[in-house]
PDB file of C-alpha atoms in Angstrom:
ATOM      1  CA  MET A   1     -46.469  82.112  46.353  1.00 42.00           C
ATOM      2  CA  PHE A   2     -43.655  79.690  45.456  1.00 47.00           C
ATOM      3  CA  ARG A   3     -43.104  81.596  42.222  1.00 48.00           C
ATOM      4  CA  ASN A   4     -43.007  84.944  44.060  1.00 56.00           C
ATOM      5  CA  ILE A   5     -40.323  83.733  46.501  1.00 56.00           C
ATOM      6  CA  PHE A   6     -38.032  82.735  43.656  1.00 62.00           C
ATOM      7  CA  SER A   7     -38.764  85.794  41.528  1.00 69.00           C
ATOM      8  CA  LYS A   8     -38.289  88.364  44.323  1.00 81.00           C
ATOM      9  CA  ARG A   9     -35.288  90.543  43.502  1.00 83.00           C
ATOM     10  CA  PHE A  10     -32.516  91.460  45.914  1.00 80.00           C
ATOM     11  CA  LYS A  11     -29.680  93.965  45.915  1.00 85.00           C
ATOM     12  CA  SER A  12     -26.763  94.379  48.323  1.00 88.00           C
ATOM     13  CA  ARG A  13     -24.385  97.308  48.685  1.00 91.00           C
ATOM     14  CA  THR A  14     -21.415  94.979  48.146  1.00 93.00           C
ATOM     15  CA  GLY A  15     -22.844  92.712  45.468  1.00 93.00           C
ATOM     16  CA  PHE A  16     -22.280  89.731  47.780  1.00 95.00           C
ATOM     17  CA  PHE A  17     -24.961  87.409  49.127  1.00 95.00           C
ATOM     18  CA  LYS A  18     -24.776  84.346  51.300  1.00 95.00           C
ATOM     19  CA  VAL A  19     -27.208  81.505  50.732  1.00 95.00           C
ATOM     20  CA  GLU A  20     -29.230  79.961  53.555  1.00 92.00           C
ATOM     21  CA  ASN A  21     -32.065  77.495  52.947  1.00 87.00           C
ATOM     22  CA  ASP A  22     -32.513  78.679  49.351  1.00 82.00           C
ATOM     23  CA  ASN A  23     -32.668  82.294  50.513  1.00 88.00           C
ATOM     24  CA  LEU A  24     -30.393  85.138  49.441  1.00 93.00           C
ATOM     25  CA  ILE A  25     -29.033  87.101  52.403  1.00 93.00           C
ATOM     26  CA  GLU A  26     -27.701  90.554  51.432  1.00 93.00           C
ATOM     27  CA  ILE A  27     -24.196  91.410  52.614  1.00 93.00           C
ATOM     28  CA  ASN A  28     -23.988  95.171  52.929  1.00 91.00           C
ATOM     29  CA  GLU A  29     -20.577  95.397  54.624  1.00 90.00           C
ATOM     30  CA  LEU A  30     -17.409  93.452  53.931  1.00 87.00           C
ATOM     31  CA  ALA A  31     -14.418  92.704  56.123  1.00 81.00           C
ATOM     32  CA  GLY A  32     -10.838  93.003  54.917  1.00 83.00           C
ATOM     33  CA  THR A  33     -10.167  94.155  51.372  1.00 86.00           C
ATOM     34  CA  GLY A  34     -13.576  93.141  50.069  1.00 86.00           C
ATOM     35  CA  SER A  35     -12.158  90.240  48.055  1.00 92.00           C
ATOM     36  CA  ILE A  36     -13.947  86.941  47.511  1.00 94.00           C
ATOM     37  CA  ASN A  37     -11.440  85.184  49.780  1.00 93.00           C
ATOM     38  CA  ASP A  38     -12.013  87.715  52.559  1.00 93.00           C
ATOM     39  CA  PHE A  39     -15.764  87.227  52.228  1.00 94.00           C
ATOM     40  CA  VAL A  40     -15.345  83.440  52.369  1.00 95.00           C
ATOM     41  CA  LYS A  41     -13.205  83.742  55.505  1.00 94.00           C
ATOM     42  CA  SER A  42     -15.736  86.106  57.105  1.00 93.00           C
ATOM     43  CA  LEU A  43     -18.299  83.299  56.818  1.00 93.00           C
ATOM     44  CA  GLY A  44     -15.992  81.006  58.774  1.00 94.00           C
ATOM     45  CA  PHE A  45     -14.567  78.967  55.900  1.00 95.00           C
ATOM     46  CA  PRO A  46     -10.924  78.556  54.867  1.00 96.00           C
ATOM     47  CA  ALA A  47     -10.621  79.929  51.338  1.00 95.00           C
ATOM     48  CA  ASN A  48     -10.083  76.484  49.789  1.00 97.00           C
ATOM     49  CA  HIS A  49     -13.252  75.098  51.402  1.00 98.00           C
ATOM     50  CA  ILE A  50     -15.315  77.127  48.925  1.00 97.00           C
ATOM     51  CA  HIS A  51     -15.064  76.322  45.219  1.00 97.00           C
ATOM     52  CA  ILE A  52     -15.622  79.455  43.130  1.00 97.00           C
ATOM     53  CA  VAL A  53     -17.248  79.083  39.724  1.00 97.00           C
ATOM     54  CA  HIS A  54     -17.245  82.146  37.450  1.00 96.00           C
ATOM     55  CA  THR A  55     -20.509  82.366  35.515  1.00 94.00           C
ATOM     56  CA  PHE A  56     -19.433  84.180  32.370  1.00 91.00           C
ATOM     57  CA  ASP A  57     -22.674  83.408  30.534  1.00 89.00           C
ATOM     58  CA  SER A  58     -24.844  85.180  33.087  1.00 92.00           C
ATOM     59  CA  ASP A  59     -25.615  88.879  32.688  1.00 92.00           C
ATOM     60  CA  LYS A  60     -26.433  89.219  36.398  1.00 94.00           C
ATOM     61  CA  ILE A  61     -24.248  86.762  38.327  1.00 96.00           C
ATOM     62  CA  SER A  62     -20.470  87.152  38.439  1.00 95.00           C
ATOM     63  CA  CYS A  63     -19.686  83.959  40.330  1.00 96.00           C
ATOM     64  CA  LEU A  64     -21.100  81.304  42.631  1.00 97.00           C
ATOM     65  CA  GLY A  65     -19.358  79.639  45.545  1.00 97.00           C
ATOM     66  CA  PHE A  66     -19.992  76.043  46.583  1.00 98.00           C
ATOM     67  CA  LEU A  67     -18.691  73.913  49.410  1.00 97.00           C
ATOM     68  CA  THR A  68     -15.604  72.436  47.800  1.00 97.00           C
ATOM     69  CA  LEU A  69     -16.144  69.040  46.137  1.00 97.00           C
ATOM     70  CA  SER A  70     -19.925  69.510  46.316  1.00 96.00           C
ATOM     71  CA  LYS A  71     -22.752  71.392  44.628  1.00 96.00           C
ATOM     72  CA  LYS A  72     -23.909  72.939  47.905  1.00 96.00           C
ATOM     73  CA  LEU A  73     -24.313  76.634  47.128  1.00 97.00           C
ATOM     74  CA  GLN A  74     -22.967  79.036  49.782  1.00 97.00           C
ATOM     75  CA  ILE A  75     -22.259  82.436  48.214  1.00 96.00           C
ATOM     76  CA  VAL A  76     -23.316  84.559  45.257  1.00 96.00           C
ATOM     77  CA  LEU A  77     -21.639  87.608  43.764  1.00 96.00           C
ATOM     78  CA  ALA A  78     -23.712  89.829  41.481  1.00 95.00           C
ATOM     79  CA  LYS A  79     -22.191  91.581  38.479  1.00 93.00           C
ATOM     80  CA  SER A  80     -22.237  94.865  40.431  1.00 92.00           C
ATOM     81  CA  PRO A  81     -23.713  96.291  43.653  1.00 90.00           C
ATOM     82  CA  GLU A  82     -26.414  97.900  41.494  1.00 91.00           C
ATOM     83  CA  THR A  83     -27.531  94.588  39.989  1.00 92.00           C
ATOM     84  CA  LYS A  84     -30.766  93.201  41.345  1.00 93.00           C
ATOM     85  CA  ILE A  85     -30.973  89.416  41.306  1.00 94.00           C
ATOM     86  CA  SER A  86     -33.533  86.769  42.156  1.00 92.00           C
ATOM     87  CA  PHE A  87     -33.008  83.208  43.271  1.00 91.00           C
ATOM     88  CA  SER A  88     -34.282  82.194  39.838  1.00 92.00           C
ATOM     89  CA  ASP A  89     -31.308  84.059  38.336  1.00 93.00           C
ATOM     90  CA  VAL A  90     -29.024  82.128  40.658  1.00 94.00           C
ATOM     91  CA  LEU A  91     -30.560  78.765  39.744  1.00 93.00           C
ATOM     92  CA  LYS A  92     -30.272  79.569  36.039  1.00 94.00           C
ATOM     93  CA  ALA A  93     -26.558  80.339  36.453  1.00 95.00           C
ATOM     94  CA  LYS A  94     -26.062  77.194  38.533  1.00 96.00           C
ATOM     95  CA  ASN A  95     -27.809  75.008  35.962  1.00 94.00           C
ATOM     96  CA  ASN A  96     -25.416  76.242  33.247  1.00 94.00           C
ATOM     97  CA  ILE A  97     -22.313  75.087  35.135  1.00 96.00           C
ATOM     98  CA  ASP A  98     -20.263  72.367  33.445  1.00 95.00           C
ATOM     99  CA  TRP A  99     -19.694  70.140  36.486  1.00 95.00           C
ATOM    100  CA  SER A 100     -17.769  67.586  34.430  1.00 92.00           C
ATOM    101  CA  PHE A 101     -15.125  70.292  33.982  1.00 92.00           C
ATOM    102  CA  GLU A 102     -15.273  71.823  37.474  1.00 95.00           C
ATOM    103  CA  TYR A 103     -14.776  68.417  39.061  1.00 93.00           C
ATOM    104  CA  SER A 104     -12.735  66.736  36.349  1.00 89.00           C
ATOM    105  CA  ASP A 105     -10.044  64.264  37.421  1.00 83.00           C
ATOM    106  CA  LEU A 106      -7.237  66.807  37.131  1.00 81.00           C
ATOM    107  CA  ASN A 107      -9.171  69.540  38.953  1.00 91.00           C
ATOM    108  CA  ILE A 108     -10.147  67.111  41.719  1.00 93.00           C
ATOM    109  CA  GLU A 109      -6.497  66.180  42.184  1.00 88.00           C
ATOM    110  CA  ASP A 110      -5.552  69.861  42.453  1.00 93.00           C
ATOM    111  CA  ILE A 111      -8.303  70.427  45.039  1.00 96.00           C
ATOM    112  CA  PHE A 112      -7.217  67.495  47.195  1.00 96.00           C
ATOM    113  CA  GLN A 113      -3.539  68.411  46.895  1.00 94.00           C
ATOM    114  CA  GLU A 114      -4.243  71.964  48.047  1.00 96.00           C
ATOM    115  CA  GLY A 115      -6.140  70.588  51.026  1.00 97.00           C
ATOM    116  CA  ILE A 116      -3.148  68.390  51.873  1.00 95.00           C
ATOM    117  CA  ASP A 117      -0.674  71.258  51.457  1.00 94.00           C
ATOM    118  CA  LEU A 118      -2.771  73.509  53.710  1.00 96.00           C
ATOM    119  CA  GLU A 119      -3.456  70.641  56.132  1.00 96.00           C
ATOM    120  CA  ASN A 120      -7.118  71.636  56.422  1.00 97.00           C
ATOM    121  CA  PHE A 121      -9.011  68.777  54.779  1.00 97.00           C
ATOM    122  CA  ASP A 122     -10.020  66.993  57.948  1.00 97.00           C
ATOM    123  CA  LEU A 123     -12.220  63.918  58.085  1.00 97.00           C
ATOM    124  CA  GLU A 124     -15.230  65.809  59.449  1.00 96.00           C
ATOM    125  CA  PHE A 125     -15.197  68.343  56.600  1.00 97.00           C
ATOM    126  CA  LEU A 126     -14.738  65.754  53.874  1.00 97.00           C
ATOM    127  CA  LYS A 127     -17.547  63.598  55.275  1.00 96.00           C
ATOM    128  CA  SER A 128     -19.815  66.647  54.985  1.00 96.00           C
ATOM    129  CA  VAL A 129     -19.200  67.082  51.246  1.00 96.00           C
ATOM    130  CA  ILE A 130     -18.476  63.645  49.756  1.00 95.00           C
ATOM    131  CA  ASP A 131     -19.363  60.020  50.326  1.00 92.00           C
ATOM    132  CA  LEU A 132     -16.725  58.219  52.386  1.00 94.00           C
ATOM    133  CA  SER A 133     -16.678  54.579  53.390  1.00 93.00           C
ATOM    134  CA  PHE A 134     -14.251  53.156  55.943  1.00 92.00           C
ATOM    135  CA  GLU A 135     -11.734  50.739  54.427  1.00 84.00           C
ATOM    136  CA  ASP A 136      -8.976  50.231  56.978  1.00 78.00           C
ATOM    137  CA  LYS A 137      -7.140  52.130  59.686  1.00 80.00           C
ATOM    138  CA  ASP A 138      -7.077  55.788  58.561  1.00 85.00           C
ATOM    139  CA  LEU A 139      -8.046  54.724  55.021  1.00 87.00           C
ATOM    140  CA  TYR A 140     -11.371  55.741  53.436  1.00 91.00           C
ATOM    141  CA  LYS A 141     -12.814  55.345  49.964  1.00 89.00           C
ATOM    142  CA  SER A 142     -14.920  57.751  47.894  1.00 92.00           C
ATOM    143  CA  ASN A 143     -16.855  55.895  45.220  1.00 89.00           C
ATOM    144  CA  GLU A 144     -18.058  59.235  43.850  1.00 89.00           C
ATOM    145  CA  PHE A 145     -14.548  60.297  42.846  1.00 89.00           C
ATOM    146  CA  GLY A 146     -12.986  56.838  42.672  1.00 85.00           C
ATOM    147  CA  LEU A 147     -10.345  57.660  45.291  1.00 88.00           C
ATOM    148  CA  TYR A 148      -8.711  56.212  48.363  1.00 87.00           C
ATOM    149  CA  LEU A 149      -8.001  58.858  51.018  1.00 91.00           C
ATOM    150  CA  GLN A 150      -5.326  58.345  53.665  1.00 89.00           C
ATOM    151  CA  PHE A 151      -5.646  60.286  56.941  1.00 92.00           C
ATOM    152  CA  GLU A 152      -3.324  60.909  59.854  1.00 91.00           C
ATOM    153  CA  ASP A 153      -4.885  62.171  63.095  1.00 94.00           C
ATOM    154  CA  GLU A 154      -8.054  62.657  60.992  1.00 95.00           C
ATOM    155  CA  VAL A 155      -6.309  65.078  58.593  1.00 96.00           C
ATOM    156  CA  LEU A 156      -5.910  64.125  54.928  1.00 95.00           C
ATOM    157  CA  LYS A 157      -2.314  63.208  54.099  1.00 92.00           C
ATOM    158  CA  ALA A 158      -2.516  61.374  50.776  1.00 87.00           C
ATOM    159  CA  PHE A 159      -4.926  60.210  48.099  1.00 86.00           C
ATOM    160  CA  THR A 160      -4.852  57.934  45.124  1.00 80.00           C
ATOM    161  CA  SER A 161      -7.237  56.461  42.589  1.00 76.00           C
ATOM    162  CA  SER A 162      -9.276  53.503  43.802  1.00 69.00           C
ATOM    163  CA  GLU A 163      -7.686  51.855  40.799  1.00 68.00           C
ATOM    164  CA  TRP A 164      -4.449  53.224  42.314  1.00 68.00           C
ATOM    165  CA  ASP A 165      -3.503  55.291  39.265  1.00 72.00           C
ATOM    166  CA  ASN A 166      -4.179  59.031  38.981  1.00 78.00           C
ATOM    167  CA  ALA A 167      -5.007  61.115  35.921  1.00 81.00           C
ATOM    168  CA  SER A 168      -1.403  61.461  34.728  1.00 89.00           C
ATOM    169  CA  THR A 169      -0.733  57.720  35.128  1.00 89.00           C
ATOM    170  CA  LYS A 170      -3.933  56.884  33.247  1.00 86.00           C
ATOM    171  CA  TRP A 171      -2.822  59.295  30.513  1.00 87.00           C
ATOM    172  CA  LEU A 172       0.590  57.621  30.195  1.00 91.00           C
ATOM    173  CA  LYS A 173      -0.877  54.107  30.401  1.00 89.00           C
ATOM    174  CA  GLU A 174      -3.021  54.860  27.341  1.00 89.00           C
ATOM    175  CA  ARG A 175       0.104  55.879  25.422  1.00 91.00           C
ATOM    176  CA  ASN A 176       2.834  53.663  26.845  1.00 93.00           C
ATOM    177  CA  GLU A 177       1.540  50.983  29.211  1.00 93.00           C
ATOM    178  CA  ASN A 178       4.937  49.263  29.303  1.00 95.00           C
ATOM    179  CA  MET A 179       6.577  52.407  30.732  1.00 95.00           C
ATOM    180  CA  VAL A 180       4.020  52.520  33.557  1.00 94.00           C
ATOM    181  CA  ASN A 181       4.509  48.802  34.277  1.00 94.00           C
ATOM    182  CA  GLU A 182       8.267  49.284  34.501  1.00 96.00           C
ATOM    183  CA  MET A 183       7.774  52.168  36.949  1.00 96.00           C
ATOM    184  CA  ILE A 184       5.517  49.955  39.067  1.00 94.00           C
ATOM    185  CA  GLU A 185       8.018  47.085  39.093  1.00 95.00           C
ATOM    186  CA  GLU A 186      10.774  49.418  40.284  1.00 97.00           C
ATOM    187  CA  ALA A 187       8.621  51.002  42.993  1.00 95.00           C
ATOM    188  CA  LYS A 188       7.648  47.548  44.313  1.00 93.00           C
ATOM    189  CA  GLN A 189      11.257  46.973  45.282  1.00 95.00           C
ATOM    190  CA  PHE A 190      11.330  49.918  47.689  1.00 95.00           C
ATOM    191  CA  HIS A 191       7.831  50.458  49.145  1.00 89.00           C
ATOM    192  CA  ASN A 192       5.752  48.508  51.622  1.00 78.00           C
ATOM    193  CA  ASN A 193       2.227  48.674  50.214  1.00 76.00           C
ATOM    194  CA  GLN A 194       0.230  49.267  47.058  1.00 75.00           C
ATOM    195  CA  MET A 195      -0.681  52.842  47.975  1.00 78.00           C
ATOM    196  CA  GLU A 196       2.968  53.867  48.403  1.00 86.00           C
ATOM    197  CA  ILE A 197       3.937  52.058  45.202  1.00 88.00           C
ATOM    198  CA  MET A 198       1.334  53.886  43.161  1.00 86.00           C
ATOM    199  CA  GLU A 199       2.047  57.194  44.893  1.00 88.00           C
ATOM    200  CA  GLU A 200       5.611  57.021  43.572  1.00 94.00           C
ATOM    201  CA  VAL A 201       4.393  56.105  40.082  1.00 94.00           C
ATOM    202  CA  ASN A 202       1.740  58.840  40.111  1.00 92.00           C
ATOM    203  CA  ILE A 203       4.299  61.465  41.119  1.00 93.00           C
ATOM    204  CA  GLN A 204       6.688  60.321  38.400  1.00 96.00           C
ATOM    205  CA  THR A 205       4.019  60.414  35.681  1.00 95.00           C
ATOM    206  CA  GLY A 206       2.913  63.835  36.904  1.00 93.00           C
ATOM    207  CA  ALA A 207       6.515  64.998  36.618  1.00 95.00           C
ATOM    208  CA  LEU A 208       6.614  63.639  33.064  1.00 96.00           C
ATOM    209  CA  LEU A 209       3.609  65.797  32.165  1.00 93.00           C
ATOM    210  CA  ASP A 210       5.475  68.828  33.540  1.00 94.00           C
ATOM    211  CA  THR A 211       8.719  68.006  31.727  1.00 96.00           C
ATOM    212  CA  PRO A 212       9.378  70.332  28.762  1.00 95.00           C
ATOM    213  CA  GLU A 213       9.218  68.353  25.502  1.00 95.00           C
ATOM    214  CA  ALA A 214       8.437  65.219  27.543  1.00 92.00           C
ATOM    215  CA  LEU A 215      10.430  62.214  26.259  1.00 93.00           C
ATOM    216  CA  LYS A 216      12.418  64.466  23.930  1.00 96.00           C
ATOM    217  CA  ASN A 217      13.808  66.528  26.824  1.00 97.00           C
ATOM    218  CA  GLU A 218      17.523  67.171  26.523  1.00 97.00           C
ATOM    219  CA  PHE A 219      18.291  66.111  30.113  1.00 97.00           C
ATOM    220  CA  ILE A 220      16.694  62.659  29.959  1.00 97.00           C
ATOM    221  CA  PRO A 221      20.019  60.829  29.406  1.00 97.00           C
ATOM    222  CA  LEU A 222      21.285  62.292  32.710  1.00 97.00           C
ATOM    223  CA  HIS A 223      18.377  60.792  34.649  1.00 97.00           C
ATOM    224  CA  THR A 224      17.968  57.435  32.915  1.00 97.00           C
ATOM    225  CA  LYS A 225      18.689  54.532  35.267  1.00 95.00           C
ATOM    226  CA  SER A 226      20.394  51.233  34.530  1.00 93.00           C
ATOM    227  CA  ASN A 227      16.982  49.548  34.298  1.00 94.00           C
ATOM    228  CA  GLY A 228      15.935  52.006  31.578  1.00 95.00           C
ATOM    229  CA  ASN A 229      13.476  53.952  33.740  1.00 96.00           C
ATOM    230  CA  ILE A 230      13.680  57.737  33.829  1.00 97.00           C
ATOM    231  CA  ASN A 231      13.508  59.730  37.068  1.00 97.00           C
ATOM    232  CA  PHE A 232      11.364  62.601  35.788  1.00 97.00           C
ATOM    233  CA  TYR A 233      10.966  63.953  39.322  1.00 97.00           C
ATOM    234  CA  ASN A 234      14.721  64.395  39.772  1.00 97.00           C
ATOM    235  CA  LEU A 235      14.988  65.812  36.259  1.00 97.00           C
ATOM    236  CA  LEU A 236      12.540  68.600  37.077  1.00 96.00           C
ATOM    237  CA  ILE A 237      14.106  69.569  40.402  1.00 97.00           C
ATOM    238  CA  SER A 238      17.619  69.426  38.922  1.00 96.00           C
ATOM    239  CA  HIS A 239      17.125  71.572  35.834  1.00 96.00           C
ATOM    240  CA  TYR A 240      13.891  73.567  36.105  1.00 95.00           C
ATOM    241  CA  ASN A 241      13.903  75.114  39.603  1.00 87.00           C
ATOM    242  CA  GLN A 242      10.995  72.898  40.619  1.00 89.00           C
ATOM    243  CA  SER A 243      10.387  73.300  44.350  1.00 89.00           C
ATOM    244  CA  CYS A 244      10.881  70.202  46.448  1.00 93.00           C
ATOM    245  CA  LYS A 245      10.692  69.181  50.110  1.00 94.00           C
ATOM    246  CA  LYS A 246      13.108  66.710  51.611  1.00 96.00           C
ATOM    247  CA  ASP A 247      10.489  64.199  52.767  1.00 94.00           C
ATOM    248  CA  GLU A 248       8.985  63.927  49.275  1.00 95.00           C
ATOM    249  CA  PHE A 249      12.438  63.668  47.689  1.00 97.00           C
ATOM    250  CA  LEU A 250      13.385  60.838  50.061  1.00 97.00           C
ATOM    251  CA  PHE A 251      10.091  59.074  49.359  1.00 96.00           C
ATOM    252  CA  ILE A 252      10.520  59.204  45.567  1.00 96.00           C
ATOM    253  CA  ASN A 253      14.145  58.072  45.800  1.00 97.00           C
ATOM    254  CA  LYS A 254      13.660  55.612  48.684  1.00 97.00           C
ATOM    255  CA  GLY A 255      16.369  52.938  48.665  1.00 97.00           C
ATOM    256  CA  ARG A 256      18.120  54.599  45.741  1.00 97.00           C
ATOM    257  CA  TYR A 257      19.952  57.505  47.354  1.00 97.00           C
ATOM    258  CA  LYS A 258      23.218  57.761  49.217  1.00 97.00           C
ATOM    259  CA  GLN A 259      23.169  60.040  52.251  1.00 97.00           C
ATOM    260  CA  ILE A 260      26.250  62.249  52.468  1.00 96.00           C
ATOM    261  CA  ASN A 261      25.127  64.125  55.587  1.00 96.00           C
ATOM    262  CA  GLU A 262      21.872  65.185  57.213  1.00 95.00           C
ATOM    263  CA  GLN A 263      20.975  67.566  54.381  1.00 96.00           C
ATOM    264  CA  LEU A 264      22.941  66.228  51.391  1.00 97.00           C
ATOM    265  CA  PHE A 265      21.978  63.214  49.267  1.00 98.00           C
ATOM    266  CA  GLU A 266      23.396  61.666  46.105  1.00 97.00           C
ATOM    267  CA  VAL A 267      21.230  60.068  43.402  1.00 97.00           C
ATOM    268  CA  GLY A 268      22.218  59.124  39.862  1.00 93.00           C
ATOM    269  CA  GLY A 269      25.300  61.331  39.578  1.00 94.00           C
ATOM    270  CA  PHE A 270      23.713  64.399  41.221  1.00 97.00           C
ATOM    271  CA  ASN A 271      23.926  65.810  44.727  1.00 97.00           C
ATOM    272  CA  PHE A 272      20.792  67.310  46.244  1.00 98.00           C
ATOM    273  CA  GLU A 273      21.307  69.732  49.127  1.00 97.00           C
ATOM    274  CA  PHE A 274      18.481  70.815  51.425  1.00 97.00           C
ATOM    275  CA  GLY A 275      18.346  73.843  53.686  1.00 96.00           C
ATOM    276  CA  ASN A 276      17.455  74.016  57.356  1.00 94.00           C
ATOM    277  CA  ASP A 277      13.799  74.447  56.328  1.00 95.00           C
ATOM    278  CA  ASN A 278      14.089  71.068  54.515  1.00 95.00           C
ATOM    279  CA  LYS A 279      13.445  72.686  51.128  1.00 95.00           C
ATOM    280  CA  LEU A 280      15.735  72.005  48.177  1.00 96.00           C
ATOM    281  CA  LEU A 281      18.580  74.488  48.247  1.00 95.00           C
ATOM    282  CA  ASN A 282      21.029  73.355  45.585  1.00 95.00           C
ATOM    283  CA  VAL A 283      21.643  70.648  42.994  1.00 96.00           C
ATOM    284  CA  PHE A 284      25.051  69.873  41.506  1.00 95.00           C
ATOM    285  CA  GLU A 285      26.750  67.000  39.742  1.00 93.00           C
ATOM    286  CA  SER A 286      28.601  64.515  41.931  1.00 87.00           C
TER     287      SER A 286
END
């Protein structure tokens, strides 16, 4: 009987199924445009609370959807509404997933950052999908992902490696540990705790990864400080139309900017002007 349950084949008019207690539930009508995101929302989830994995190797399953950061299966999309699938087909597709890629360090950082940007990674949701241990006021640790998570009013506001460095900082440390150490020493002068210090360093190393031609970039001399450090963050927002919010800009340049007025700040020979929405509006030389 166990074999028959898993070999029974199902078909839905939309190709979508939701998963409940290892059962496939056919979805024969879809809300909205019929997209995956609309289906996810119809089940009561924000779109980023379901991690979609496309199963290119399967001839029957188009994609699977899991609770983000977990392997808890929630939705299945068949190749077409005419395709009949069994739960065995689903398990086969699931077993072929490369989880080391899906939840690699860089992908995990993108997932957490999206949750922060959308302000919808609350403590209750994250406790339902990952291990979290209480560390200090509003600070939790996930041993599974090696991260510290900082909350405000039980909503995720920041994260960093439990070793305090993120993927980009680890990458740079392997290639130029002295550069990372110099960044840390500078940040120590302007921030109050280890998490803020490493947040600045992690943002700067991430900006380095995004900088065209990296250390050979033509604008590096314009953003090299007297201590020899390079402000890759300011380089990107000055010359490459990188979006930027005022609070992040002030954090990265804390103690190193001159305020001209409420929306205009000077750093390293450049003026940075923000609009009424607190987004970067204009950059020009001082």
